[in-house]
């Protein structure tokens, strides 16, 4: 018998939405108003009355604490449920009908893992007709209680709700629309309520419990395989959806989804930031999504024997990752040398390549590269480096400058130092915008003539190589401003150096030069000359004509004298001043004593000597008597 109706507006989280409850099966109590229904009724319905929200909330709380067995709230456009609703039917409700509403999510996520486990007597849950993309994993706790998952049946949309009784509504314990649950694995959703509940239960058991300490995991790591605790047997072909609580992992923070036939990593895993171990191996997964980087606590990731061919850039954000199981994979990216170097270097590679996507700089330094990675060639073909300006390949083991990088026509700065380069590809001339070419500390003894095509080149760094002479192609670069050839085997300078009209910085330290040529005085733009640690026995006085020269390093040579003409580099005619360094030379007196008073005193001494020579020269030879 059903008597009395009331209206309650408090169920929606959005208080502006109107909702009504259709509650049947309530055993009457003395506190229920007699005006609403007759005392002694075993059941009644509540549909419409006018009481305030405040009074209604506490009234319904008292009513629902009765022996509620049937709780229906469908077709009411609910958009959310209060988190304290589970307290009311916690012990006695058997049917919870929330179908045909506008629910976007259900309570009971990681923040409230025990939410649904309190519904001990729930036997039927109807969620059809709601735009739910995900079910809370705590719903899986009901799979160990009395939830009946015997039949899925045809799931109905709102317009088909009239067929509900024909579609197994009474037989199936969990009813949902499989096409809406896009964040859950299709395999679990399509398999039916039982397998789906088993999957949710598995995820629920990975939630952290109070006092869980993740760093207490016992790890056994080999080069190709990872084992947690007791080693697992080889995966067998079993029904992954028929697992029980005893058969699946129960350790907090560990989720094992191996051998479940998954074709993609479940999207809802992106919200399980508590995971420290995730196994996705032995599934036909073709790619790993970038959201894997949201699992910042992840320490172990197993993707062995899947169809993955490249690691996602998001993996670089897994800062706690220590073990990556790649057994049985043929990865195209990252390169094998990177993978062999370990997880840390793999994460570094992914982070740097991701940073270069559409950016201006690609840093591949200290990665142990033996050649140009094929992955970067594909990216360049796709236009990902259309605006790349700076490429750094420092500290690798390259033996030849890769021809592939010569196709990066927008490069302005190329650094390939500290490798094993013995040659540079002739296609280097195809970089029309290149301004800086740095190839220090390699095994180079020459450069191709095509380097003369780099008309925009401003700086060349060739320190620590095996050059016996300055490459002819460089001497034709009239716009070159900086040339560094320290620590080579130079024994002389070609006359073509005088053609480098814009040369401002010339560094030739640690070579085998016996002298500096006089034609350097024609390079009027020179501001710095470093020629220390050579075999110099003399320097030309024409260096005093370099009005812009501010630094002249002649340390540790075999100089016994300095030319008086060098004094012209002192102000006001020059700028040399304190930039003169001649220590470590066997200078003869009185010059050796003057040098001790400082560079400016030395230049003044030389200038006075030069003036005396000029005066004597102007008077001519003495007349014969």
Coordinates of C-alpha atoms in Angstrom, one line a residue:
X1 CA 0.0 0.0 0.0
X2 CA 1.4 3.4 -1.0
X3 CA 0.2 6.6 0.6
X4 CA 1.5 10.2 0.9
X5 CA 3.9 12.1 -1.3
X6 CA 6.6 14.6 -0.5
X7 CA 9.2 16.5 -2.6
X8 CA 12.8 16.8 -1.6
X9 CA 15.4 19.1 -3.3
X10 CA 18.5 18.3 -1.4
X11 CA 19.9 15.3 -3.3
X12 CA 21.5 17.3 -6.1
X13 CA 24.9 18.9 -5.6
X14 CA 23.6 21.7 -7.8
X15 CA 20.9 23.0 -5.5
X16 CA 19.2 24.8 -8.3
X17 CA 18.1 21.5 -9.9
X18 CA 14.9 20.0 -8.9
X19 CA 14.8 16.3 -8.0
X20 CA 12.2 14.0 -6.5
X21 CA 12.6 10.7 -4.8
X22 CA 10.4 7.7 -5.3
X23 CA 11.0 5.7 -2.2
X24 CA 9.2 2.4 -1.7
X25 CA 9.5 -0.3 0.9
X26 CA 10.0 1.9 4.0
X27 CA 8.9 0.3 7.2
X28 CA 6.9 3.0 9.1
X29 CA 8.2 4.5 12.3
X30 CA 6.4 6.6 14.9
X31 CA 8.4 9.8 13.9
X32 CA 6.9 9.8 10.4
X33 CA 4.1 12.5 10.3
X34 CA 0.6 11.0 10.3
X35 CA -0.5 13.7 7.8
X36 CA 1.8 12.1 5.2
X37 CA 0.6 8.5 5.5
X38 CA -1.2 6.1 7.8
X39 CA 0.7 4.7 10.7
X40 CA 1.3 1.0 10.3
X41 CA 1.9 1.1 6.5
X42 CA 4.6 -1.2 5.4
X43 CA 5.5 0.9 2.3
X44 CA 4.7 4.3 1.0
X45 CA 5.7 6.8 -1.7
X46 CA 7.0 10.3 -1.4
X47 CA 6.5 12.6 -4.3
X48 CA 5.3 16.2 -3.6
X49 CA 4.9 18.4 -0.6
X50 CA 6.3 21.8 0.4
X51 CA 8.9 21.8 3.1
X52 CA 12.1 23.7 3.4
X53 CA 15.4 22.3 2.3
X54 CA 16.9 22.4 5.8
X55 CA 14.1 20.6 7.4
X56 CA 13.8 18.1 4.5
X57 CA 17.4 17.0 4.7
X58 CA 17.1 15.9 8.3
X59 CA 13.6 14.5 7.8
X60 CA 14.8 12.3 4.9
X61 CA 17.8 11.2 7.0
X62 CA 15.6 9.8 9.7
X63 CA 13.3 8.2 7.1
X64 CA 16.1 6.5 5.2
X65 CA 17.5 5.0 8.3
X66 CA 14.4 2.8 8.4
X67 CA 14.4 -0.6 6.7
X68 CA 14.8 0.9 3.2
X69 CA 15.0 -1.8 0.6
X70 CA 14.0 0.0 -2.6
X71 CA 15.5 3.4 -3.4
X72 CA 14.6 4.9 -6.8
X73 CA 15.6 8.3 -8.1
X74 CA 15.4 8.1 -11.8
X75 CA 14.3 10.5 -14.6
X76 CA 15.2 13.5 -12.3
X77 CA 18.1 15.0 -14.2
X78 CA 20.5 14.6 -11.3
X79 CA 23.9 15.9 -12.1
X80 CA 25.7 14.9 -8.9
X81 CA 25.2 13.0 -5.6
X82 CA 26.0 14.3 -2.2
X83 CA 28.9 12.4 -0.7
X84 CA 26.9 11.6 2.5
X85 CA 24.1 9.8 0.6
X86 CA 25.8 6.5 1.2
X87 CA 25.2 6.9 5.0
X88 CA 21.5 6.7 4.7
X89 CA 20.9 3.3 2.9
X90 CA 24.1 1.9 4.2
X91 CA 22.8 -1.2 5.8
X92 CA 19.4 -2.0 4.3
X93 CA 19.0 -0.7 0.8
X94 CA 18.9 -3.5 -1.8
X95 CA 17.9 -1.6 -5.0
X96 CA 19.5 1.8 -6.0
X97 CA 18.0 3.2 -9.2
X98 CA 19.8 6.2 -10.5
X99 CA 19.0 5.7 -14.2
X100 CA 18.1 8.3 -16.7
X101 CA 19.7 11.3 -15.0
X102 CA 22.5 13.6 -15.9
X103 CA 25.2 12.1 -13.6
X104 CA 28.7 12.9 -14.9
X105 CA 30.5 11.1 -12.1
X106 CA 29.8 9.0 -9.0
X107 CA 31.3 9.6 -5.6
X108 CA 33.8 7.2 -4.2
X109 CA 37.1 7.8 -6.0
X110 CA 40.6 7.7 -4.6
X111 CA 39.6 10.4 -2.1
X112 CA 36.9 8.1 -0.6
X113 CA 37.9 4.5 -1.3
X114 CA 35.4 3.1 1.2
X115 CA 32.3 4.8 -0.2
X116 CA 30.5 2.0 -1.9
X117 CA 31.8 -0.8 0.4
X118 CA 29.3 0.5 3.0
X119 CA 26.3 -0.6 0.9
X120 CA 26.4 -4.1 2.3
X121 CA 23.0 -5.2 1.2
X122 CA 22.9 -3.6 -2.3
X123 CA 21.8 -6.2 -4.9
X124 CA 20.9 -4.0 -7.9
X125 CA 22.5 -0.8 -9.1
X126 CA 21.0 0.9 -12.2
X127 CA 23.2 3.5 -13.8
X128 CA 21.8 3.5 -17.4
X129 CA 20.9 6.7 -19.2
X130 CA 23.7 8.7 -17.5
X131 CA 26.7 10.2 -19.3
X132 CA 29.2 8.4 -17.1
X133 CA 32.6 7.9 -18.7
X134 CA 34.0 6.2 -15.6
X135 CA 32.9 4.2 -12.6
X136 CA 34.6 4.7 -9.3
X137 CA 37.0 1.9 -8.5
X138 CA 35.6 1.6 -5.0
X139 CA 32.5 0.2 -6.7
X140 CA 34.5 -2.9 -7.1
X141 CA 34.4 -3.4 -3.4
X142 CA 30.8 -4.6 -3.9
X143 CA 31.9 -7.6 -5.9
X144 CA 33.0 -9.2 -2.6
X145 CA 29.6 -8.5 -1.0
X146 CA 26.2 -9.4 -2.3
X147 CA 26.0 -7.4 -5.6
X148 CA 24.5 -9.7 -8.2
X149 CA 26.3 -9.5 -11.6
X150 CA 24.5 -12.4 -13.2
X151 CA 23.3 -10.7 -16.4
X152 CA 24.1 -7.6 -18.4
X153 CA 21.3 -7.6 -20.9
X154 CA 20.6 -4.9 -23.4
X155 CA 21.4 -1.4 -22.0
X156 CA 18.8 1.2 -22.6
X157 CA 19.0 4.9 -23.3
X158 CA 16.4 7.3 -21.9
X159 CA 14.2 6.9 -24.9
X160 CA 14.1 3.1 -24.3
X161 CA 13.4 3.1 -20.7
X162 CA 9.9 1.6 -21.2
X163 CA 11.5 -1.7 -22.2
X164 CA 13.4 -1.9 -18.9
X165 CA 11.5 -4.9 -17.6
X166 CA 12.1 -6.8 -20.8
X167 CA 15.9 -6.2 -20.8
X168 CA 16.9 -8.0 -17.6
X169 CA 16.5 -5.2 -15.1
X170 CA 15.5 -7.5 -12.4
X171 CA 18.0 -10.2 -13.3
X172 CA 21.2 -8.1 -13.6
X173 CA 22.7 -6.5 -10.5
X174 CA 24.8 -3.8 -12.3
X175 CA 23.2 -2.1 -15.3
X176 CA 25.1 0.5 -17.3
X177 CA 25.5 1.8 -20.8
X178 CA 28.7 0.3 -22.3
X179 CA 29.1 3.0 -24.9
X180 CA 29.3 5.7 -22.3
X181 CA 32.1 4.2 -20.2
X182 CA 34.9 5.3 -22.5
X183 CA 37.5 5.7 -19.7
X184 CA 37.3 2.0 -18.8
X185 CA 38.8 -0.8 -21.0
X186 CA 36.4 -1.8 -23.8
X187 CA 37.3 -5.5 -23.1
X188 CA 36.0 -5.3 -19.5
X189 CA 32.9 -3.2 -20.3
X190 CA 31.8 -5.4 -23.1
X191 CA 32.4 -8.6 -21.1
X192 CA 29.6 -7.9 -18.8
X193 CA 29.0 -6.7 -15.2
X194 CA 30.9 -9.5 -13.5
X195 CA 34.2 -9.0 -15.4
X196 CA 33.7 -5.2 -15.1
X197 CA 33.3 -5.5 -11.3
X198 CA 36.3 -7.8 -11.1
X199 CA 38.3 -5.2 -13.0
X200 CA 37.1 -2.4 -10.7
X201 CA 37.9 -4.6 -7.7
X202 CA 41.4 -5.1 -8.9
X203 CA 41.9 -1.4 -9.3
X204 CA 40.3 -0.8 -5.9
X205 CA 42.8 -3.0 -4.2
X206 CA 45.7 -0.9 -5.5
X207 CA 44.4 2.1 -3.7
X208 CA 46.7 3.1 -0.8
X209 CA 45.6 2.1 2.6
X210 CA 46.2 4.1 5.8
X211 CA 49.8 3.9 6.8
X212 CA 51.0 2.3 3.5
X213 CA 54.7 2.8 2.9
X214 CA 55.5 2.4 -0.7
X215 CA 59.3 2.2 -0.3
X216 CA 58.9 -1.1 1.5
X217 CA 58.4 -3.0 -1.8
X218 CA 60.8 -5.9 -2.3
X219 CA 62.3 -5.7 -5.7
X220 CA 64.3 -8.2 -7.7
X221 CA 65.6 -6.6 -10.9
X222 CA 67.5 -8.3 -13.6
X223 CA 68.7 -6.9 -16.9
X224 CA 65.6 -8.0 -18.9
X225 CA 62.9 -8.8 -16.4
X226 CA 61.4 -7.3 -13.2
X227 CA 60.0 -9.3 -10.4
X228 CA 58.2 -8.0 -7.3
X229 CA 58.4 -10.3 -4.3
X230 CA 58.2 -13.9 -5.4
X231 CA 58.9 -14.3 -9.1
X232 CA 55.9 -14.8 -11.3
X233 CA 55.4 -17.8 -13.5
X234 CA 55.2 -17.3 -17.2
X235 CA 51.8 -15.9 -18.2
X236 CA 49.4 -18.5 -19.3
X237 CA 46.2 -18.2 -21.4
X238 CA 43.6 -17.9 -18.7
X239 CA 40.3 -16.0 -18.4
X240 CA 41.6 -12.7 -17.1
X241 CA 38.1 -11.6 -16.1
X242 CA 37.3 -14.5 -13.9
X243 CA 39.9 -13.6 -11.3
X244 CA 39.2 -13.6 -7.6
X245 CA 40.6 -11.5 -4.9
X246 CA 43.0 -14.2 -3.9
X247 CA 44.3 -14.5 -7.5
X248 CA 45.0 -10.8 -8.1
X249 CA 47.5 -8.5 -6.5
X250 CA 46.4 -6.9 -3.3
X251 CA 49.4 -4.8 -2.4
X252 CA 48.6 -1.1 -2.2
X253 CA 50.1 0.9 -5.0
X254 CA 50.5 -2.2 -7.3
X255 CA 48.2 -2.8 -10.3
X256 CA 48.8 -5.8 -12.5
X257 CA 46.8 -5.8 -15.7
X258 CA 48.9 -8.3 -17.5
X259 CA 47.4 -10.8 -20.0
X260 CA 43.9 -9.2 -20.0
X261 CA 43.7 -8.7 -23.8
X262 CA 43.8 -4.9 -23.5
X263 CA 44.3 -3.1 -26.8
X264 CA 45.0 0.2 -25.1
X265 CA 46.0 1.4 -21.7
X266 CA 42.8 2.3 -19.7
X267 CA 42.3 6.0 -19.7
X268 CA 41.2 6.1 -16.0
X269 CA 44.7 5.1 -14.9
X270 CA 45.8 8.7 -15.5
X271 CA 44.0 9.6 -12.3
X272 CA 45.7 6.8 -10.2
X273 CA 48.6 8.9 -9.1
X274 CA 49.2 6.6 -6.1
X275 CA 50.5 3.8 -8.3
X276 CA 54.1 2.7 -7.7
X277 CA 54.0 -0.3 -9.9
X278 CA 52.0 -0.9 -13.1
X279 CA 52.1 -4.0 -15.3
X280 CA 50.6 -3.9 -18.8
X281 CA 52.6 -6.7 -20.3
X282 CA 51.3 -9.5 -22.5
X283 CA 48.6 -7.3 -23.9
X284 CA 48.1 -6.3 -27.6
X285 CA 48.7 -2.6 -26.7
X286 CA 50.1 -0.7 -29.7
X287 CA 51.0 2.6 -27.9
X288 CA 51.4 4.0 -24.5
X289 CA 49.6 7.4 -24.0
X290 CA 51.4 10.6 -22.8
X291 CA 49.3 10.7 -19.7
X292 CA 51.6 8.0 -18.2
X293 CA 53.6 11.0 -17.1
X294 CA 50.9 11.9 -14.6
X295 CA 51.9 8.8 -12.5
X296 CA 54.7 10.7 -10.7
X297 CA 55.0 8.0 -8.0
X298 CA 55.5 5.2 -10.5
X299 CA 58.7 3.2 -9.9
X300 CA 58.2 0.1 -12.0
X301 CA 56.5 -0.1 -15.4
X302 CA 56.1 -3.3 -17.2
X303 CA 55.1 -3.3 -20.9
X304 CA 56.9 -6.4 -21.9
X305 CA 55.5 -8.4 -24.9
X306 CA 53.2 -5.8 -26.1
X307 CA 52.9 -4.1 -29.5
X308 CA 54.5 -0.8 -28.4
X309 CA 57.1 0.5 -30.9
X310 CA 57.9 3.8 -29.3
X311 CA 57.9 5.2 -25.8
X312 CA 55.8 8.3 -25.1
X313 CA 57.4 11.6 -24.2
X314 CA 55.2 11.8 -21.1
X315 CA 57.3 9.0 -19.6
X316 CA 60.0 11.7 -19.0
X317 CA 57.7 13.1 -16.2
X318 CA 57.8 9.8 -14.2
X319 CA 60.5 11.2 -12.0
X320 CA 60.4 8.2 -9.6
X321 CA 60.7 5.6 -12.4
X322 CA 63.5 3.1 -11.6
X323 CA 62.6 -0.1 -13.6
X324 CA 61.3 -0.3 -17.1
X325 CA 60.6 -3.8 -18.4
X326 CA 60.9 -3.8 -22.2
X327 CA 61.4 -7.5 -22.8
X328 CA 60.1 -8.7 -26.1
X329 CA 59.8 -5.2 -27.7
X330 CA 61.3 -3.9 -30.9
X331 CA 61.3 -0.2 -30.1
X332 CA 62.1 2.3 -32.8
X333 CA 62.3 5.1 -30.3
X334 CA 64.3 5.9 -28.3
X335 CA 67.5 4.5 -30.0
X336 CA 68.9 1.3 -28.7
X337 CA 72.1 2.9 -27.2
X338 CA 69.8 5.2 -25.1
X339 CA 67.7 2.3 -23.9
X340 CA 70.8 0.2 -23.0
X341 CA 72.1 3.1 -20.9
X342 CA 69.2 2.8 -18.4
X343 CA 66.0 4.4 -17.4
X344 CA 67.5 7.8 -16.4
X345 CA 69.1 8.4 -19.8
X346 CA 65.9 7.2 -21.5
X347 CA 63.9 9.8 -19.6
X348 CA 66.4 12.4 -20.5
X349 CA 66.2 11.6 -24.2
X350 CA 62.4 11.7 -24.1
X351 CA 62.4 15.1 -22.3
X352 CA 64.8 16.7 -24.7
X353 CA 63.2 15.5 -27.9
X354 CA 59.8 16.6 -26.5
X355 CA 61.2 20.0 -25.7
X356 CA 62.4 20.4 -29.3
X357 CA 59.0 19.7 -30.8
X358 CA 58.2 23.0 -32.6
X359 CA 60.9 24.7 -30.6
X360 CA 64.2 26.4 -31.4
X361 CA 66.7 24.1 -29.6
X362 CA 67.5 20.4 -29.7
X363 CA 69.9 19.2 -27.0
X364 CA 71.3 15.7 -27.6
X365 CA 74.4 16.1 -25.6
X366 CA 75.9 13.3 -23.4
X367 CA 73.6 10.6 -24.7
X368 CA 76.1 8.2 -26.1
X369 CA 74.9 8.5 -29.7
X370 CA 76.9 6.7 -32.3
X371 CA 74.9 8.0 -35.3
X372 CA 72.0 10.2 -36.2
X373 CA 68.8 8.6 -34.8
X374 CA 66.3 7.5 -37.4
X375 CA 63.5 8.9 -35.2
X376 CA 64.9 12.5 -35.7
X377 CA 64.9 12.0 -39.5
X378 CA 61.2 11.0 -39.4
X379 CA 60.5 14.1 -37.3
X380 CA 62.3 16.3 -39.7
X381 CA 60.4 14.9 -42.6
X382 CA 57.1 15.6 -40.7
X383 CA 58.2 19.2 -40.3
X384 CA 58.6 19.1 -36.5
X385 CA 62.0 20.9 -36.7
X386 CA 60.9 23.5 -39.3
X387 CA 62.0 26.3 -37.0
X388 CA 65.0 24.6 -35.2
X389 CA 67.9 27.0 -34.8
X390 CA 70.3 25.3 -32.3
X391 CA 71.5 21.7 -32.3
X392 CA 73.8 20.4 -29.6
X393 CA 75.5 17.0 -30.0
X394 CA 78.2 17.5 -27.4
X395 CA 79.8 14.5 -25.7
X396 CA 78.7 11.6 -27.8
X397 CA 80.7 9.1 -29.8
X398 CA 80.0 10.2 -33.4
X399 CA 82.7 9.4 -35.9
X400 CA 81.3 11.4 -38.8
X401 CA 79.1 14.5 -38.9
X402 CA 75.8 13.0 -40.0
X403 CA 74.5 14.0 -43.4
X404 CA 71.0 14.0 -42.0
X405 CA 71.5 17.1 -39.9
X406 CA 72.6 19.0 -43.0
X407 CA 69.0 18.9 -44.1
X408 CA 68.0 21.2 -41.1
X409 CA 68.2 24.3 -43.2
X410 CA 67.1 26.6 -40.4
X411 CA 70.1 25.8 -38.2
X412 CA 72.1 28.8 -37.0
X413 CA 74.1 27.1 -34.2
X414 CA 75.7 23.6 -34.6
X415 CA 77.8 22.2 -31.8
X416 CA 79.3 18.7 -32.2
X417 CA 82.2 18.9 -29.8
X418 CA 83.8 16.1 -27.7
X419 CA 83.0 13.3 -30.1
X420 CA 85.2 11.2 -32.4
X421 CA 84.7 13.0 -35.7
X422 CA 87.3 12.2 -38.3
X423 CA 85.4 13.9 -41.2
X424 CA 82.6 16.4 -41.9
X425 CA 80.1 15.6 -44.6
X426 CA 80.3 17.8 -47.7
X427 CA 76.6 18.6 -47.4
X428 CA 77.6 20.9 -44.5
X429 CA 77.4 23.7 -47.1
X430 CA 73.6 23.2 -47.3
X431 CA 73.1 25.2 -44.1
X432 CA 72.8 28.7 -45.4
X433 CA 71.8 30.3 -42.1
X434 CA 74.6 28.7 -40.0
X435 CA 76.4 31.3 -37.9
X436 CA 78.3 29.2 -35.4
X437 CA 80.1 25.9 -36.2
X438 CA 81.6 24.3 -33.1
X439 CA 83.5 21.0 -33.6
X440 CA 86.1 21.1 -30.7
X441 CA 87.9 18.1 -29.4
X442 CA 87.5 15.6 -32.2
X443 CA 89.9 14.0 -34.5
X444 CA 89.5 16.3 -37.5
X445 CA 92.5 17.2 -39.7
X446 CA 90.6 18.9 -42.5
X447 CA 87.2 20.4 -43.6
X448 CA 85.5 20.0 -46.9
X449 CA 85.7 22.9 -49.4
X450 CA 82.0 23.2 -49.2
X451 CA 82.4 25.0 -45.9
X452 CA 83.2 28.1 -47.9
X453 CA 79.5 28.1 -48.9
X454 CA 78.5 29.0 -45.4
X455 CA 78.4 32.7 -46.1
X456 CA 76.5 33.5 -42.9
X457 CA 79.1 31.8 -40.7
X458 CA 80.5 34.1 -38.0
X459 CA 82.3 31.8 -35.6
X460 CA 84.3 28.5 -36.1
X461 CA 85.6 26.5 -33.1
X462 CA 88.1 23.8 -33.9
X463 CA 90.0 23.5 -30.7
X464 CA 91.5 20.1 -29.7
X465 CA 91.7 18.6 -33.2
X466 CA 94.6 17.5 -35.5
X467 CA 94.8 20.4 -38.0
X468 CA 98.2 21.0 -39.4
X469 CA 97.1 24.1 -41.3
X470 CA 94.0 26.3 -41.5
X471 CA 91.5 24.8 -44.0
X472 CA 91.5 26.7 -47.2
X473 CA 87.7 26.9 -47.2
X474 CA 87.7 28.9 -44.0
X475 CA 90.1 31.5 -45.4
X476 CA 87.5 32.3 -48.1
X477 CA 84.9 33.2 -45.5
X478 CA 85.4 37.0 -45.6
X479 CA 82.6 37.5 -43.1
X480 CA 84.1 35.2 -40.4
X481 CA 84.6 37.0 -37.1
X482 CA 85.9 34.3 -34.7
X483 CA 88.4 31.5 -35.5
X484 CA 89.6 29.2 -32.8
X485 CA 92.3 26.6 -33.5
X486 CA 93.7 26.0 -30.0
X487 CA 95.4 22.7 -29.3
X488 CA 96.1 21.6 -32.8
X489 CA 99.3 21.0 -34.8
X490 CA 99.6 24.3 -36.7
X491 CA 103.1 25.1 -37.9
X492 CA 102.2 28.2 -40.0
X493 CA 99.4 30.4 -41.3
X494 CA 98.5 30.7 -45.0
X495 CA 98.6 34.2 -46.6
X496 CA 94.9 33.9 -47.3
X497 CA 94.2 34.7 -43.7
X498 CA 94.8 38.3 -44.7
X499 CA 91.6 38.1 -46.8
X500 CA 89.5 37.5 -43.7
X501 CA 88.6 41.2 -43.4
X502 CA 86.1 40.8 -40.6
X503 CA 88.2 38.5 -38.4
X504 CA 88.1 39.9 -34.8
X505 CA 89.1 36.9 -32.6
X506 CA 92.0 34.7 -33.6
X507 CA 93.0 31.9 -31.1
X508 CA 96.0 29.8 -31.9
X509 CA 97.3 28.7 -28.5
X510 CA 99.0 25.3 -27.9
X511 CA 100.3 24.8 -31.4
X512 CA 103.7 24.6 -33.1
X513 CA 103.9 28.1 -34.6
X514 CA 107.5 29.4 -34.9
X515 CA 106.4 32.9 -35.7
X516 CA 103.4 35.1 -36.6
X517 CA 103.2 36.4 -40.1
X518 CA 103.5 40.1 -40.9
X519 CA 100.3 40.1 -43.0
X520 CA 98.3 39.8 -39.7
X521 CA 98.7 43.6 -39.6
X522 CA 96.2 43.7 -42.5
X523 CA 93.4 42.2 -40.4
X524 CA 92.4 45.6 -39.0
X525 CA 89.3 44.2 -37.2
X526 CA 91.4 42.0 -34.9
X527 CA 90.6 42.7 -31.2
X528 CA 92.2 39.5 -29.7
X529 CA 95.1 37.3 -30.6
X530 CA 95.9 34.3 -28.5
X531 CA 99.2 32.6 -29.5
X532 CA 100.5 31.4 -26.1
X533 CA 102.2 28.0 -25.7
X534 CA 103.8 27.9 -29.1
X535 CA 107.4 28.0 -30.4
X536 CA 107.4 31.7 -31.2
X537 CA 110.8 33.3 -31.4
X538 CA 109.6 36.6 -32.9
X539 CA 106.5 38.5 -33.6
X540 CA 106.0 41.2 -36.3
X541 CA 105.9 44.9 -35.4
X542 CA 102.9 45.3 -37.7
X543 CA 100.7 44.1 -34.9
X544 CA 101.1 47.6 -33.5
X545 CA 99.0 48.8 -36.4
X546 CA 95.9 46.9 -35.1
X547 CA 94.1 49.9 -33.6
X548 CA 91.3 47.7 -32.2
X549 CA 93.5 45.1 -30.6
X550 CA 92.8 44.8 -26.9
X551 CA 94.3 41.4 -26.0
X552 CA 97.6 39.9 -27.2
X553 CA 98.5 36.6 -25.4
X554 CA 102.1 35.5 -26.0
X555 CA 102.5 33.4 -22.8
X556 CA 105.2 30.6 -22.6
X557 CA 106.9 31.0 -26.0
X558 CA 110.6 31.5 -26.9
X559 CA 110.6 35.3 -27.3
X560 CA 113.8 37.1 -26.3
X561 CA 112.7 40.5 -27.6
X562 CA 109.5 42.4 -28.6
X563 CA 109.4 44.6 -31.6
X564 CA 109.4 48.3 -30.9
X565 CA 106.6 48.8 -33.4
X566 CA 104.3 47.0 -31.0
X567 CA 104.3 50.1 -28.8
X568 CA 102.0 51.8 -31.3
X569 CA 99.2 49.7 -30.0
X570 CA 99.2 51.7 -26.8
X571 CA 96.6 54.6 -26.4
X572 CA 95.9 57.0 -27.9
X573 CA 96.8 55.3 -31.2
X574 CA 95.8 51.9 -29.9
X575 CA 93.8 50.0 -27.2
X576 CA 96.1 47.2 -26.1
X577 CA 97.1 48.4 -22.6
X578 CA 96.6 45.8 -19.9
X579 CA 95.8 43.1 -22.5
X580 CA 99.4 42.4 -23.3
X581 CA 100.6 39.1 -21.7
X582 CA 104.2 38.0 -22.3
X583 CA 105.0 36.0 -19.1
X584 CA 106.9 32.8 -19.4
X585 CA 109.3 34.0 -22.1
X586 CA 113.1 34.3 -21.9
X587 CA 113.2 38.0 -22.4
X588 CA 116.6 39.7 -22.3
X589 CA 117.3 42.8 -20.3
X590 CA 116.4 45.6 -20.1
X591 CA 113.1 44.4 -21.4
X592 CA 112.7 41.6 -18.8
X593 CA 112.9 44.2 -16.1
X594 CA 110.5 46.6 -17.8
X595 CA 107.9 43.8 -18.2
X596 CA 107.8 43.4 -14.4
X597 CA 106.4 46.9 -14.1
X598 CA 103.3 45.9 -16.1
X599 CA 101.9 45.8 -19.7
X600 CA 101.5 49.6 -20.1
X601 CA 105.1 50.2 -18.9
X602 CA 106.2 47.6 -21.4
X603 CA 104.3 49.3 -24.3
X604 CA 105.6 52.7 -23.3
X605 CA 109.1 51.4 -23.4
X606 CA 108.6 49.9 -26.8
X607 CA 106.9 53.0 -28.1
X608 CA 109.9 55.1 -26.9
X609 CA 112.2 52.7 -28.7
X610 CA 110.1 52.9 -31.9
X611 CA 110.2 56.7 -31.7
X612 CA 113.9 56.7 -31.4
X613 CA 114.2 54.4 -34.4
X614 CA 111.9 56.6 -36.4
X615 CA 113.9 59.7 -35.5
X616 CA 117.2 58.1 -36.4
X617 CA 115.7 56.9 -39.7
X618 CA 114.5 60.4 -40.6
X619 CA 117.9 61.9 -40.2
X620 CA 119.4 59.5 -42.6
X621 CA 123.0 58.0 -42.5
X622 CA 125.8 60.4 -41.3
X623 CA 127.8 62.2 -44.0
X624 CA 131.3 60.9 -44.9
X625 CA 134.2 63.2 -43.9

